[in-house]
PDB file of C-alpha atoms in Angstrom:
ATOM      1  CA  MET Z  11      55.577 -34.706 -61.726  1.00 50.00           C
ATOM      2  CA  VAL Z  12      52.521 -36.860 -60.678  1.00 50.00           C
ATOM      3  CA  VAL Z  13      54.674 -39.417 -59.272  1.00 52.00           C
ATOM      4  CA  ARG Z  14      56.113 -36.846 -56.798  1.00 60.00           C
ATOM      5  CA  LYS Z  15      53.077 -35.536 -55.827  1.00 61.00           C
ATOM      6  CA  PHE Z  16      52.036 -38.936 -54.787  1.00 66.00           C
ATOM      7  CA  PRO Z  17      54.361 -39.155 -51.707  1.00 71.00           C
ATOM      8  CA  VAL Z  18      53.879 -35.569 -50.643  1.00 73.00           C
ATOM      9  CA  PHE Z  19      50.059 -36.088 -50.596  1.00 73.00           C
ATOM     10  CA  VAL Z  20      50.280 -39.671 -48.630  1.00 75.00           C
ATOM     11  CA  LEU Z  21      52.787 -37.735 -46.432  1.00 74.00           C
ATOM     12  CA  VAL Z  22      50.556 -34.706 -45.948  1.00 77.00           C
ATOM     13  CA  PHE Z  23      47.482 -37.041 -45.514  1.00 76.00           C
ATOM     14  CA  ALA Z  24      49.433 -39.458 -42.901  1.00 78.00           C
ATOM     15  CA  LEU Z  25      50.352 -36.327 -40.572  1.00 76.00           C
ATOM     16  CA  ALA Z  26      46.847 -34.736 -41.179  1.00 78.00           C
ATOM     17  CA  LEU Z  27      45.546 -38.137 -39.839  1.00 74.00           C
ATOM     18  CA  ILE Z  28      47.869 -38.503 -36.758  1.00 80.00           C
ATOM     19  CA  ILE Z  29      47.459 -34.920 -35.768  1.00 79.00           C
ATOM     20  CA  PHE Z  30      43.578 -35.406 -36.307  1.00 72.00           C
ATOM     21  CA  SER Z  31      43.176 -38.542 -34.270  1.00 70.00           C
ATOM     22  CA  SER Z  32      45.175 -37.496 -31.545  1.00 63.00           C
ATOM     23  CA  GLY Z  33      43.410 -34.371 -31.400  1.00 55.00           C
ATOM     24  CA  VAL Z  34      39.732 -36.090 -31.438  1.00 50.00           C
ATOM     25  CA  SER Z  35      40.926 -38.068 -28.662  1.00 50.00           C
ATOM     26  CA  ALA Z  36      42.325 -34.937 -26.751  1.00 47.00           C
ATOM     27  CA  THR Z  37      39.419 -33.142 -27.713  1.00 48.00           C
ATOM     28  CA  VAL Z  38      36.774 -36.095 -26.628  1.00 48.00           C
ATOM     29  CA  GLY Z  39      38.784 -36.426 -23.261  1.00 49.00           C
ATOM     30  CA  SER Z  40      38.997 -32.859 -22.865  1.00 49.00           C
ATOM     31  CA  PHE Z  41      35.166 -32.102 -23.622  1.00 50.00           C
ATOM     32  CA  ASN Z  42      34.556 -34.940 -20.841  1.00 50.00           C
ATOM     33  CA  SER Z  43      37.112 -33.243 -18.125  1.00 51.00           C
ATOM     34  CA  THR Z  44      36.140 -30.007 -18.947  1.00 53.00           C
ATOM     35  CA  ASN Z  45      32.331 -30.607 -19.444  1.00 59.00           C
ATOM     36  CA  VAL Z  46      32.150 -30.567 -15.699  1.00 63.00           C
ATOM     37  CA  PRO Z  47      33.930 -27.819 -14.358  1.00 77.00           C
ATOM     38  CA  LEU Z  48      31.605 -25.863 -17.343  1.00 77.00           C
ATOM     39  CA  ARG Z  49      28.449 -26.758 -15.508  1.00 80.00           C
ATOM     40  CA  ASP Z  50      29.853 -26.020 -12.024  1.00 82.00           C
ATOM     41  CA  LYS Z  51      30.926 -22.581 -13.560  1.00 84.00           C
ATOM     42  CA  LYS Z  52      27.554 -22.082 -14.669  1.00 84.00           C
ATOM     43  CA  VAL Z  53      25.889 -22.786 -10.962  1.00 86.00           C
ATOM     44  CA  GLU Z  54      28.516 -20.673  -9.660  1.00 87.00           C
ATOM     45  CA  VAL Z  55      27.434 -17.843 -11.662  1.00 88.00           C
ATOM     46  CA  LYS Z  56      23.890 -18.225 -11.215  1.00 89.00           C
ATOM     47  CA  ALA Z  57      24.652 -18.714  -7.408  1.00 89.00           C
ATOM     48  CA  GLU Z  58      26.348 -15.261  -7.592  1.00 90.00           C
ATOM     49  CA  ILE Z  59      23.788 -13.361  -9.915  1.00 92.00           C
ATOM     50  CA  ARG Z  60      21.126 -14.403  -6.602  1.00 92.00           C
ATOM     51  CA  GLU Z  61      23.636 -13.299  -4.480  1.00 93.00           C
ATOM     52  CA  LYS Z  62      23.740 -10.365  -6.208  1.00 92.00           C
ATOM     53  CA  GLU Z  63      19.812  -9.772  -6.652  1.00 93.00           C
ATOM     54  CA  ALA Z  64      19.236 -10.821  -2.711  1.00 91.00           C
ATOM     55  CA  SER Z  65      21.934  -7.845  -1.683  1.00 92.00           C
ATOM     56  CA  ARG Z  66      19.902  -5.316  -3.787  1.00 93.00           C
ATOM     57  CA  ARG Z  67      16.529  -6.247  -2.927  1.00 91.00           C
ATOM     58  CA  ALA Z  68      18.151  -6.108   0.722  1.00 89.00           C
ATOM     59  CA  GLU Z  69      19.478  -2.701  -0.019  1.00 92.00           C
ATOM     60  CA  LEU Z  70      16.232  -1.589  -1.423  1.00 89.00           C
ATOM     61  CA  LYS Z  71      14.174  -2.531   1.664  1.00 86.00           C
ATOM     62  CA  ASP Z  72      16.715  -0.740   3.923  1.00 87.00           C
ATOM     63  CA  LYS Z  73      16.424   2.423   1.824  1.00 89.00           C
ATOM     64  CA  ILE Z  74      12.601   2.230   1.695  1.00 85.00           C
ATOM     65  CA  LYS Z  75      12.759   1.507   5.291  1.00 84.00           C
ATOM     66  CA  LYS Z  76      14.788   4.568   6.127  1.00 86.00           C
ATOM     67  CA  ASN Z  77      12.533   6.791   3.557  1.00 87.00           C
ATOM     68  CA  VAL Z  78       9.351   5.774   5.351  1.00 85.00           C
ATOM     69  CA  THR Z  79      10.895   6.522   8.758  1.00 84.00           C
ATOM     70  CA  LYS Z  80      12.068   9.768   7.613  1.00 88.00           C
ATOM     71  CA  ARG Z  81       8.810  10.871   6.707  1.00 90.00           C
ATOM     72  CA  LEU Z  82       7.006   9.518   9.483  1.00 88.00           C
ATOM     73  CA  SER Z  83       9.327  11.444  11.607  1.00 87.00           C
ATOM     74  CA  THR Z  84       8.499  14.045   9.407  1.00 91.00           C
ATOM     75  CA  ILE Z  85       4.661  14.151   9.932  1.00 91.00           C
ATOM     76  CA  ASP Z  86       5.352  13.532  13.561  1.00 89.00           C
ATOM     77  CA  ARG Z  87       7.412  16.825  13.956  1.00 92.00           C
ATOM     78  CA  ASN Z  88       4.651  18.564  11.865  1.00 94.00           C
ATOM     79  CA  LEU Z  89       1.702  17.437  13.934  1.00 94.00           C
ATOM     80  CA  ASN Z  90       3.562  18.724  17.362  1.00 94.00           C
ATOM     81  CA  ALA Z  91       4.287  21.717  15.514  1.00 95.00           C
ATOM     82  CA  TYR Z  92       0.506  22.025  14.322  1.00 96.00           C
ATOM     83  CA  LEU Z  93      -0.230  20.932  18.260  1.00 95.00           C
ATOM     84  CA  LEU Z  94       2.062  24.163  19.640  1.00 96.00           C
ATOM     85  CA  ARG Z  95       0.350  26.726  17.196  1.00 96.00           C
ATOM     86  CA  LEU Z  96      -2.859  25.695  18.364  1.00 95.00           C
ATOM     87  CA  ASP Z  97      -1.823  26.051  22.137  1.00 95.00           C
ATOM     88  CA  LYS Z  98      -0.764  29.467  21.577  1.00 96.00           C
ATOM     89  CA  ILE Z  99      -3.882  30.418  20.353  1.00 95.00           C
ATOM     90  CA  SER Z 100      -5.581  29.027  22.526  1.00 95.00           C
ATOM     91  CA  GLY Z 101      -3.515  31.035  25.267  1.00 95.00           C
ATOM     92  CA  LYS Z 102      -4.262  33.992  23.195  1.00 94.00           C
ATOM     93  CA  ILE Z 103      -8.041  33.378  23.485  1.00 93.00           C
ATOM     94  CA  GLU Z 104      -7.943  32.970  27.152  1.00 94.00           C
ATOM     95  CA  SER Z 105      -6.134  35.639  27.720  1.00 94.00           C
ATOM     96  CA  ARG Z 106      -8.980  37.210  25.979  1.00 92.00           C
ATOM     97  CA  ILE Z 107     -11.386  35.737  27.668  1.00 91.00           C
ATOM     98  CA  LYS Z 108     -10.114  37.271  30.699  1.00 93.00           C
ATOM     99  CA  LYS Z 109     -10.035  40.513  29.674  1.00 91.00           C
ATOM    100  CA  LEU Z 110     -13.425  40.795  28.465  1.00 89.00           C
ATOM    101  CA  GLY Z 111     -14.198  39.167  31.703  1.00 89.00           C
ATOM    102  CA  GLU Z 112     -12.545  42.355  33.658  1.00 90.00           C
ATOM    103  CA  LYS Z 113     -14.474  44.420  31.566  1.00 87.00           C
ATOM    104  CA  GLY Z 114     -17.753  42.752  32.423  1.00 86.00           C
ATOM    105  CA  VAL Z 115     -18.957  40.914  29.382  1.00 85.00           C
ATOM    106  CA  ASN Z 116     -20.930  37.843  30.506  1.00 87.00           C
ATOM    107  CA  THR Z 117     -18.090  34.968  28.910  1.00 87.00           C
ATOM    108  CA  SER Z 118     -19.362  32.075  30.647  1.00 90.00           C
ATOM    109  CA  LYS Z 119     -20.320  30.397  27.209  1.00 90.00           C
ATOM    110  CA  ALA Z 120     -16.822  31.097  25.789  1.00 90.00           C
ATOM    111  CA  GLU Z 121     -15.261  29.639  29.093  1.00 92.00           C
ATOM    112  CA  ALA Z 122     -17.474  26.737  28.945  1.00 93.00           C
ATOM    113  CA  LYS Z 123     -16.322  25.929  25.142  1.00 93.00           C
ATOM    114  CA  LEU Z 124     -12.386  26.611  26.024  1.00 93.00           C
ATOM    115  CA  ALA Z 125     -12.634  24.000  28.898  1.00 94.00           C
ATOM    116  CA  GLU Z 126     -13.930  21.713  26.081  1.00 95.00           C
ATOM    117  CA  ALA Z 127     -11.382  22.383  23.569  1.00 95.00           C
ATOM    118  CA  LYS Z 128      -8.543  22.139  26.354  1.00 95.00           C
ATOM    119  CA  LEU Z 129      -9.924  18.287  26.687  1.00 96.00           C
ATOM    120  CA  LEU Z 130      -9.759  18.307  22.866  1.00 95.00           C
ATOM    121  CA  GLN Z 131      -6.202  19.456  23.417  1.00 96.00           C
ATOM    122  CA  VAL Z 132      -5.248  16.750  26.150  1.00 96.00           C
ATOM    123  CA  LYS Z 133      -6.947  14.073  23.487  1.00 96.00           C
ATOM    124  CA  ALA Z 134      -4.918  15.661  20.664  1.00 96.00           C
ATOM    125  CA  LYS Z 135      -1.462  15.313  22.514  1.00 96.00           C
ATOM    126  CA  GLY Z 136      -2.601  11.721  23.389  1.00 96.00           C
ATOM    127  CA  ALA Z 137      -2.799  10.887  19.630  1.00 95.00           C
ATOM    128  CA  ILE Z 138       0.261  12.599  18.728  1.00 95.00           C
ATOM    129  CA  ASP Z 139       2.242  10.754  21.548  1.00 94.00           C
ATOM    130  CA  LYS Z 140       0.608   7.644  20.142  1.00 95.00           C
ATOM    131  CA  ALA Z 141       1.341   8.104  16.578  1.00 93.00           C
ATOM    132  CA  ALA Z 142       5.140   9.124  17.673  1.00 91.00           C
ATOM    133  CA  SER Z 143       5.789   5.732  19.549  1.00 91.00           C
ATOM    134  CA  ASP Z 144       3.854   4.036  16.456  1.00 90.00           C
ATOM    135  CA  THR Z 145       6.141   5.476  14.083  1.00 88.00           C
ATOM    136  CA  LEU Z 146       9.358   4.802  15.736  1.00 87.00           C
ATOM    137  CA  ALA Z 147       8.054   1.060  15.831  1.00 87.00           C
ATOM    138  CA  VAL Z 148       7.909   0.509  12.087  1.00 85.00           C
ATOM    139  CA  VAL Z 149       9.324  -2.842  11.087  1.00 83.00           C
ATOM    140  CA  ASP Z 150       7.214  -4.139   8.259  1.00 84.00           C
ATOM    141  CA  ARG Z 151       3.603  -3.515   6.600  1.00 85.00           C
ATOM    142  CA  THR Z 152       1.926  -4.067   9.552  1.00 91.00           C
ATOM    143  CA  THR Z 153       3.620  -1.849  12.031  1.00 89.00           C
ATOM    144  CA  LEU Z 154       3.313   0.710   8.983  1.00 88.00           C
ATOM    145  CA  ASP Z 155      -0.212   0.282   8.769  1.00 92.00           C
ATOM    146  CA  THR Z 156      -1.143   0.397  12.373  1.00 93.00           C
ATOM    147  CA  ALA Z 157       1.505   3.958  12.302  1.00 91.00           C
ATOM    148  CA  LEU Z 158      -0.567   5.502   9.370  1.00 91.00           C
ATOM    149  CA  ALA Z 159      -3.827   4.931  11.431  1.00 94.00           C
ATOM    150  CA  SER Z 160      -2.528   6.343  14.563  1.00 94.00           C
ATOM    151  CA  ILE Z 161      -1.322   9.752  12.293  1.00 94.00           C
ATOM    152  CA  LYS Z 162      -4.665   9.963  10.958  1.00 95.00           C
ATOM    153  CA  ASP Z 163      -6.216  10.149  14.516  1.00 96.00           C
ATOM    154  CA  ALA Z 164      -3.731  12.524  15.504  1.00 96.00           C
ATOM    155  CA  LYS Z 165      -4.901  14.769  12.467  1.00 96.00           C
ATOM    156  CA  ASN Z 166      -8.371  13.708  13.265  1.00 96.00           C
ATOM    157  CA  ALA Z 167      -7.892  14.770  17.071  1.00 96.00           C
ATOM    158  CA  LEU Z 168      -6.192  18.065  16.043  1.00 96.00           C
ATOM    159  CA  PHE Z 169      -8.851  19.266  13.659  1.00 97.00           C
ATOM    160  CA  ALA Z 170     -11.159  18.566  16.603  1.00 96.00           C
ATOM    161  CA  TYR Z 171      -9.052  20.509  19.138  1.00 96.00           C
ATOM    162  CA  HIS Z 172      -8.659  23.419  16.550  1.00 96.00           C
ATOM    163  CA  LYS Z 173     -12.427  22.882  15.825  1.00 96.00           C
ATOM    164  CA  GLY Z 174     -13.117  23.292  19.480  1.00 95.00           C
ATOM    165  CA  LEU Z 175     -11.226  26.486  19.267  1.00 95.00           C
ATOM    166  CA  VAL Z 176     -13.339  28.103  16.143  1.00 95.00           C
ATOM    167  CA  GLU Z 177     -16.440  27.213  18.693  1.00 94.00           C
ATOM    168  CA  THR Z 178     -14.758  29.206  21.653  1.00 93.00           C
ATOM    169  CA  LEU Z 179     -13.967  32.139  19.642  1.00 93.00           C
ATOM    170  CA  ARG Z 180     -17.320  32.705  17.861  1.00 92.00           C
ATOM    171  CA  GLU Z 181     -19.339  32.574  21.417  1.00 90.00           C
ATOM    172  CA  LEU Z 182     -16.266  34.951  22.551  1.00 88.00           C
ATOM    173  CA  LYS Z 183     -17.588  37.417  19.640  1.00 89.00           C
ATOM    174  CA  ALA Z 184     -20.844  36.799  20.222  1.00 86.00           C
ATOM    175  CA  ALA Z 185     -20.760  37.805  23.901  1.00 82.00           C
ATOM    176  CA  SER Z 186     -18.138  40.494  23.032  1.00 77.00           C
ATOM    177  CA  ALA Z 187     -20.945  41.940  20.484  1.00 77.00           C
ATOM    178  CA  LEU Z 188     -23.825  41.917  22.956  1.00 72.00           C
ATOM    179  CA  ARG Z 189     -21.815  43.923  25.173  1.00 66.00           C
ATOM    180  CA  GLU Z 190     -20.757  46.497  22.661  1.00 61.00           C
ATOM    181  CA  GLY Z 191     -24.541  46.471  21.616  1.00 54.00           C
ATOM    182  CA  SER Z 192     -25.513  46.826  25.089  1.00 54.00           C
ATOM    183  CA  LYS Z 193     -23.135  49.710  25.697  1.00 51.00           C
ATOM    184  CA  SER Z 194     -24.116  51.685  22.595  1.00 45.00           C
ATOM    185  CA  ALA Z 195     -27.469  50.956  23.659  1.00 42.00           C
ATOM    186  CA  GLY Z 196     -26.955  52.502  27.144  1.00 43.00           C
ATOM    187  CA  GLU Z 197     -25.128  55.552  25.857  1.00 46.00           C
ATOM    188  CA  ALA Z 198     -28.167  56.212  23.524  1.00 42.00           C
ATOM    189  CA  GLY Z 199     -30.405  56.229  26.487  1.00 41.00           C
ATOM    190  CA  ASN Z 200     -28.296  58.741  28.530  1.00 44.00           C
ATOM    191  CA  ASP Z 201     -28.544  61.265  25.767  1.00 37.00           C
TER     192      ASP Z 201
END
């Protein structure tokens, strides 16, 4: 039995040696030939990843720019609405001054304050227009900073206009109170 196993063992060993030697040479040859494409593939994959990152960053920048532009246009619209409300109030104050003037109330101080407020209104309108043009020109960080500074200036101009209207109302109320006070004193003297 030992004799029979020996030729089979030698045969199996010889076949394994042939297969192994041809496989090793094929592996060595294939290793050298596939190593270069493997490196190329890694470089390609890295390049694809970089391209995807770059496109994602570009999309994110565009999205941020659209969001900033949208918010700035909303702020611009709100500033114009605020100016419109103040203009309506100014019109009401002006009509009130006319009515009190027709009744004989001395409204000269209120008229002077209203004229000052009208100058502030012109400045506020100019500041809002500048802010609007700056918001449309936003391209990068420096233009964004310029637009934000213009918006802040426009808000300050609107607050100054509002404050001017409040001062006009105070003068108007003081003049009206003087008229009512003198009227009641005159009526008391007639009794």
